[in-house]
Amino acid sequence: MPGPASNGHAIPRARTSELLRFATAGSVDDGKSTLIGRLLHDSKAIFDDQLEQVAQTSERRGDGYLNLALLTDGLRAEREQGITIDVAYRYFQTRRRKFIIADTPGHEQYTRNMVTGASTADLSVVLVDARKGVSEQTRRHAYIASLLRIPHLVVCVNKMDLVGYDEAAFDAIVEELTDWTARLDIPDITFIPISALRGDNVVDRSESMAWYGGAPLLYHLEHVVIAPDRNLAEIRFPVQWVIRPIGDEYHDYRAYAGQVAGGVLRPGSEVLVLPSGLRTRIAALESFAEEIDTAFPTMSVTVRLADELDISRGDMLVEPDDPPCAARELDAMICWMSDQPLAPGRRYAIKHTTRTARAIVDELEHRVDVNALGHEPADRLALNEIGRVRLRCSAPLMVDRYRRNRTTGSFILIDEASNDTVGAGMVVGAR
Amino acid sequence: MRHPRGAAKLNPLHYELSHLESLEAESVYIFREVAAELEHPVLLFSGGKDSIVLLRLAEKAFRPARFPFPIMHVDTGHNFPEVIEFRDRLIERLGERLIVASVQDSIDKGRVVEERGPRASRNRLQTTTLLDAIAEHGFDAAFGGARRDEERARAKERMFSFRDDFGQWDPKRQRPELWSLYNGRIRRGEHVRVFPISNWTELDVWQYIVAERLAVPSIYLAHPRRVFQRDGMLYAHSPYVELIEGEVPFEASVRYRTVGDMTCTGAVRSGAATLEQVVSEIASTRITERGETRADDRVTEAAMEDRKREGYF
Ligand SMILES: Nc1nc2c(ncn2[C@@H]2O[C@H](COP(=O)(O)OP(=O)(O)O)[C@@H](O)[C@H]2O)c(=O)[nH]1
């Protein structure tokens, strides 16, 4: 059985439990806030004083019940309007795992937030109202989960209490969505019938849906295997910072600090340095000035090399047999996040791993019609639109295709006049 | 499998990080990113557990070299003496540069006016002292130890939080933070507050302190202290607080859950004399850290949001 704490917090054992980051999405009123409130409440992540605040607010608003959705309404503007307007992060833990929820609002105009929440997620929870079935929003959420390559998708069919816990209602939604997602590339989809309000199949197995043979949501979140989702095959180590201590004892000391983006590094491993193309070996791996024997994603470590080379921030240490492409031209999917549209000929700053360059939009190949999953010609991408572009860069970027590595395959575009982050990009091809 | 070559050679389950290791890796990455992309960062140190963790993370990010930024303490003059002592010892061990920005100086220079009466606090005055110091030293980035689990308004704040010339935070104009690609670009006069432990919870912080065997100020452990009760909370009896009629100091065994001014930080009754005991008490508590010990947040539901807009930490 699932094992959240029976009283007080569950303390994950500090050295062994994993972290699962998941994003939640749903149309307004599908019950997302209630679901998150339920997860936090039933896993005892809610404190008494928070609960009391919610009880007071519920009463003042005349909700007539303890409105768990209020637990997650952060800003005053939202509390007044009763809606969620921005990505919020929530935390809870059980004995098995610690969870970070990126709670993203589901209005169409907030694709930008959904993409932001999805970019770091291992798993996505999408809500569907059992009475309404699959909506345009649901399809959009599933598409974004696949575009951002979140490896695990959980579809919670909510408000099952309002359809009499009917198996056929659930099955119809499963079937419709399964047909549609077959056209997307989603490695793992799970459907769970729930009632967020009553708690059916959220933390505890529902007694009203004996026909459902699967696990409740929390059990699934605690047990889904995420380790194989990381790329352990090809070494990718973007150099973030060069450590050069002063003082005689460190006379020849020079180490490259960064976060491992792919592969398993070991002392003795051969690496290729890009963009210079020089080869060398890892002499030592260190963390906090202590030697360690392996480094893998997503560890932040420092690397010392066997040869003295001229390496700086923005360079990358990579697998010699299987390097990324040092590319000046990129084909990429872009999600646009600014009121000022993207259009061919425009220039932006591009940040990719630890390297920043300039990029010019050579061509807008098409815009994605998320509902039909089709392409349409376009001369601009407006806020919240997704399209495919060709970019030309002022300096080579060491890219992989996004489907191969989410870190070395992603980038952001920055408007150099406003300094705003205006686009999220995923590499599909490079030259 | 998606990575056939890797899967054939390696068992991915052997390459898993614990949740603290994942959080640490993310925070260290953020420290290095700011050091690389901004010109004049500073680390804000309060003496509390969160900033103690920040300093360890900075050591992990930059040792064996020195930190590429100084450390700054906004000293209200109403701190617990144990905390100031602790601060000085820690800075000495680290061998780093400490800047003290003093609220008393701001009062003496007429930048702010001291509050009066039994409920007087220098908490609000700190904001001016901080912004003045940031301007005086020309800092363009300030690391802070805020966590998103502390309070509902914080849940929406980004790792990189931009402040205009007045130090104000605008929740509607935040930059999206995608993957681990942070955009630290600012204009002259603006600065960015960076919160490397945004994703940590109070319990994570304590577990990390235990795992790393970090020293903390003695007031975090149970100790006998003269306290008095006000608004349902226990406050230290000190020269900085006027008692209201009927408030009678008494001795109790207490510890602190947060470190702030003696005037507005409440103590909790406790017999937890070791860090492990503190962790197990924290793990079973049913009240939030701020609700239990910070008078400043109790005033209104939106108290924190308002203070943040004004440029508070
Ligand atoms: N009957 C029923 N009502 C629900 C359920 N989940 C949510 N609701 C109600 O649906 C409404 C919208 O829920 P809320 O969580 O605010 O939706 P959000 O906009 O997706 O965050 C509220 O009145 C909830 O009480 C459920 O499982 N069953």
PDB file of N, CA and C and ligand atoms in Angstrom, chain A residues 26-35 65 67 69 84 127 158-162 194-198, ligand 1:
ATOM      1  N   GLY A  26      -4.242  21.813 -16.099  1.00  0.00           N
ATOM      2  CA  GLY A  26      -5.653  21.472 -16.267  1.00  0.00           C
ATOM      3  C   GLY A  26      -6.370  22.746 -16.632  1.00  0.00           C
ATOM      4  N   SER A  27      -7.541  22.643 -17.270  1.00  0.00           N
ATOM      5  CA  SER A  27      -8.297  23.853 -17.570  1.00  0.00           C
ATOM      6  C   SER A  27      -8.844  24.409 -16.263  1.00  0.00           C
ATOM      7  N   VAL A  28      -9.231  25.664 -16.300  1.00  0.00           N
ATOM      8  CA  VAL A  28      -9.815  26.280 -15.111  1.00  0.00           C
ATOM      9  C   VAL A  28     -10.997  25.431 -14.652  1.00  0.00           C
ATOM     10  N   ASP A  29     -11.061  25.189 -13.365  1.00  0.00           N
ATOM     11  CA  ASP A  29     -12.173  24.462 -12.747  1.00  0.00           C
ATOM     12  C   ASP A  29     -12.145  22.945 -12.943  1.00  0.00           C
ATOM     13  N   ASP A  30     -11.101  22.421 -13.529  1.00  0.00           N
ATOM     14  CA  ASP A  30     -11.014  20.964 -13.605  1.00  0.00           C
ATOM     15  C   ASP A  30     -10.658  20.364 -12.249  1.00  0.00           C
ATOM     16  N   GLY A  31     -10.175  21.209 -11.326  1.00  0.00           N
ATOM     17  CA  GLY A  31      -9.916  20.722  -9.971  1.00  0.00           C
ATOM     18  C   GLY A  31      -8.448  20.615  -9.622  1.00  0.00           C
ATOM     19  N   LYS A  32      -7.610  21.327 -10.354  1.00  0.00           N
ATOM     20  CA  LYS A  32      -6.163  21.219 -10.115  1.00  0.00           C
ATOM     21  C   LYS A  32      -5.768  21.716  -8.725  1.00  0.00           C
ATOM     22  N   SER A  33      -6.299  22.864  -8.346  1.00  0.00           N
ATOM     23  CA  SER A  33      -5.943  23.394  -7.030  1.00  0.00           C
ATOM     24  C   SER A  33      -6.430  22.456  -5.931  1.00  0.00           C
ATOM     25  N   THR A  34      -7.611  21.906  -6.128  1.00  0.00           N
ATOM     26  CA  THR A  34      -8.147  20.978  -5.141  1.00  0.00           C
ATOM     27  C   THR A  34      -7.257  19.743  -5.043  1.00  0.00           C
ATOM     28  N   LEU A  35      -6.813  19.253  -6.192  1.00  0.00           N
ATOM     29  CA  LEU A  35      -5.959  18.070  -6.201  1.00  0.00           C
ATOM     30  C   LEU A  35      -4.635  18.338  -5.475  1.00  0.00           C
ATOM     31  N   TYR A  65     -17.374  24.600   2.715  1.00  0.00           N
ATOM     32  CA  TYR A  65     -16.562  23.437   3.064  1.00  0.00           C
ATOM     33  C   TYR A  65     -15.119  23.919   3.143  1.00  0.00           C
ATOM     34  N   ASN A  67     -12.075  24.611   1.750  1.00  0.00           N
ATOM     35  CA  ASN A  67     -11.683  24.696   0.345  1.00  0.00           C
ATOM     36  C   ASN A  67     -10.172  24.525   0.195  1.00  0.00           C
ATOM     37  N   ALA A  69      -8.431  24.147  -2.254  1.00  0.00           N
ATOM     38  CA  ALA A  69      -7.849  24.875  -3.380  1.00  0.00           C
ATOM     39  C   ALA A  69      -7.190  26.176  -2.910  1.00  0.00           C
ATOM     40  N   THR A  84      -5.550  31.299 -10.710  1.00  0.00           N
ATOM     41  CA  THR A  84      -4.104  31.194 -10.588  1.00  0.00           C
ATOM     42  C   THR A  84      -3.483  31.842 -11.817  1.00  0.00           C
ATOM     43  N   LEU A 127      -5.103  17.153 -15.735  1.00  0.00           N
ATOM     44  CA  LEU A 127      -6.454  16.865 -15.247  1.00  0.00           C
ATOM     45  C   LEU A 127      -7.489  16.965 -16.350  1.00  0.00           C
ATOM     46  N   ASN A 158     -10.783  13.522 -13.335  1.00  0.00           N
ATOM     47  CA  ASN A 158     -11.262  14.014 -12.034  1.00  0.00           C
ATOM     48  C   ASN A 158     -12.787  14.143 -11.992  1.00  0.00           C
ATOM     49  N   LYS A 159     -13.284  14.342 -10.791  1.00  0.00           N
ATOM     50  CA  LYS A 159     -14.722  14.520 -10.531  1.00  0.00           C
ATOM     51  C   LYS A 159     -15.495  13.243 -10.866  1.00  0.00           C
ATOM     52  N   MET A 160     -14.847  12.105 -10.650  1.00  0.00           N
ATOM     53  CA  MET A 160     -15.521  10.833 -10.900  1.00  0.00           C
ATOM     54  C   MET A 160     -16.774  10.708 -10.031  1.00  0.00           C
ATOM     55  N   ASP A 161     -16.778  11.387  -8.878  1.00  0.00           N
ATOM     56  CA  ASP A 161     -17.978  11.336  -8.021  1.00  0.00           C
ATOM     57  C   ASP A 161     -19.194  11.919  -8.742  1.00  0.00           C
ATOM     58  N   LEU A 162     -18.963  12.848  -9.659  1.00  0.00           N
ATOM     59  CA  LEU A 162     -20.094  13.492 -10.342  1.00  0.00           C
ATOM     60  C   LEU A 162     -20.623  12.658 -11.515  1.00  0.00           C
ATOM     61  N   ILE A 194     -10.075   9.730 -10.514  1.00  0.00           N
ATOM     62  CA  ILE A 194      -9.973  10.264  -9.154  1.00  0.00           C
ATOM     63  C   ILE A 194     -11.158  11.178  -8.811  1.00  0.00           C
ATOM     64  N   SER A 195     -11.295  11.445  -7.538  1.00  0.00           N
ATOM     65  CA  SER A 195     -12.084  12.594  -7.102  1.00  0.00           C
ATOM     66  C   SER A 195     -11.190  13.376  -6.155  1.00  0.00           C
ATOM     67  N   ALA A 196     -10.734  14.521  -6.651  1.00  0.00           N
ATOM     68  CA  ALA A 196      -9.816  15.330  -5.835  1.00  0.00           C
ATOM     69  C   ALA A 196     -10.540  15.827  -4.594  1.00  0.00           C
ATOM     70  N   LEU A 197     -11.827  16.138  -4.765  1.00  0.00           N
ATOM     71  CA  LEU A 197     -12.593  16.694  -3.653  1.00  0.00           C
ATOM     72  C   LEU A 197     -12.769  15.665  -2.548  1.00  0.00           C
ATOM     73  N   ARG A 198     -13.103  14.442  -2.914  1.00  0.00           N
ATOM     74  CA  ARG A 198     -13.360  13.417  -1.912  1.00  0.00           C
ATOM     75  C   ARG A 198     -12.136  12.569  -1.595  1.00  0.00           C
TER      76      ARG A 198
HETATM   77  N1  LIG C   1     -17.573  17.082  -7.079  1.00  0.00           N
HETATM   78  C1  LIG C   1     -16.311  17.383  -7.272  1.00  0.00           C
HETATM   79  N2  LIG C   1     -15.946  18.662  -7.334  1.00  0.00           N
HETATM   80  C2  LIG C   1     -14.642  18.953  -7.502  1.00  0.00           C
HETATM   81  C3  LIG C   1     -13.661  17.938  -7.583  1.00  0.00           C
HETATM   82  N3  LIG C   1     -12.457  18.533  -7.736  1.00  0.00           N
HETATM   83  C4  LIG C   1     -12.688  19.868  -7.728  1.00  0.00           C
HETATM   84  N4  LIG C   1     -14.011  20.117  -7.572  1.00  0.00           N
HETATM   85  C5  LIG C   1     -14.671  21.438  -7.537  1.00  0.00           C
HETATM   86  O1  LIG C   1     -14.479  22.078  -8.775  1.00  0.00           O
HETATM   87  C6  LIG C   1     -14.306  23.476  -8.608  1.00  0.00           C
HETATM   88  C7  LIG C   1     -12.987  23.929  -9.222  1.00  0.00           C
HETATM   89  O2  LIG C   1     -11.916  23.342  -8.525  1.00  0.00           O
HETATM   90  P1  LIG C   1     -10.493  24.020  -8.420  1.00  0.00           P
HETATM   91  O3  LIG C   1      -9.641  23.071  -7.687  1.00  0.00           O
HETATM   92  O4  LIG C   1     -10.598  25.406  -7.899  1.00  0.00           O
HETATM   93  O5  LIG C   1     -10.130  24.052  -9.972  1.00  0.00           O
HETATM   94  P2  LIG C   1      -8.860  24.653 -10.741  1.00  0.00           P
HETATM   95  O6  LIG C   1      -9.355  25.874 -11.415  1.00  0.00           O
HETATM   96  O7  LIG C   1      -8.526  23.568 -11.724  1.00  0.00           O
HETATM   97  O8  LIG C   1      -7.772  24.877  -9.768  1.00  0.00           O
HETATM   98  C8  LIG C   1     -14.361  23.725  -7.117  1.00  0.00           C
HETATM   99  O9  LIG C   1     -15.660  24.132  -6.787  1.00  0.00           O
HETATM  100  C9  LIG C   1     -14.057  22.366  -6.525  1.00  0.00           C
HETATM  101  O10 LIG C   1     -14.618  22.181  -5.263  1.00  0.00           O
HETATM  102  C10 LIG C   1     -14.082  16.565  -7.514  1.00  0.00           C
HETATM  103  O11 LIG C   1     -13.304  15.628  -7.574  1.00  0.00           O
HETATM  104  N5  LIG C   1     -15.409  16.359  -7.358  1.00  0.00           N
END
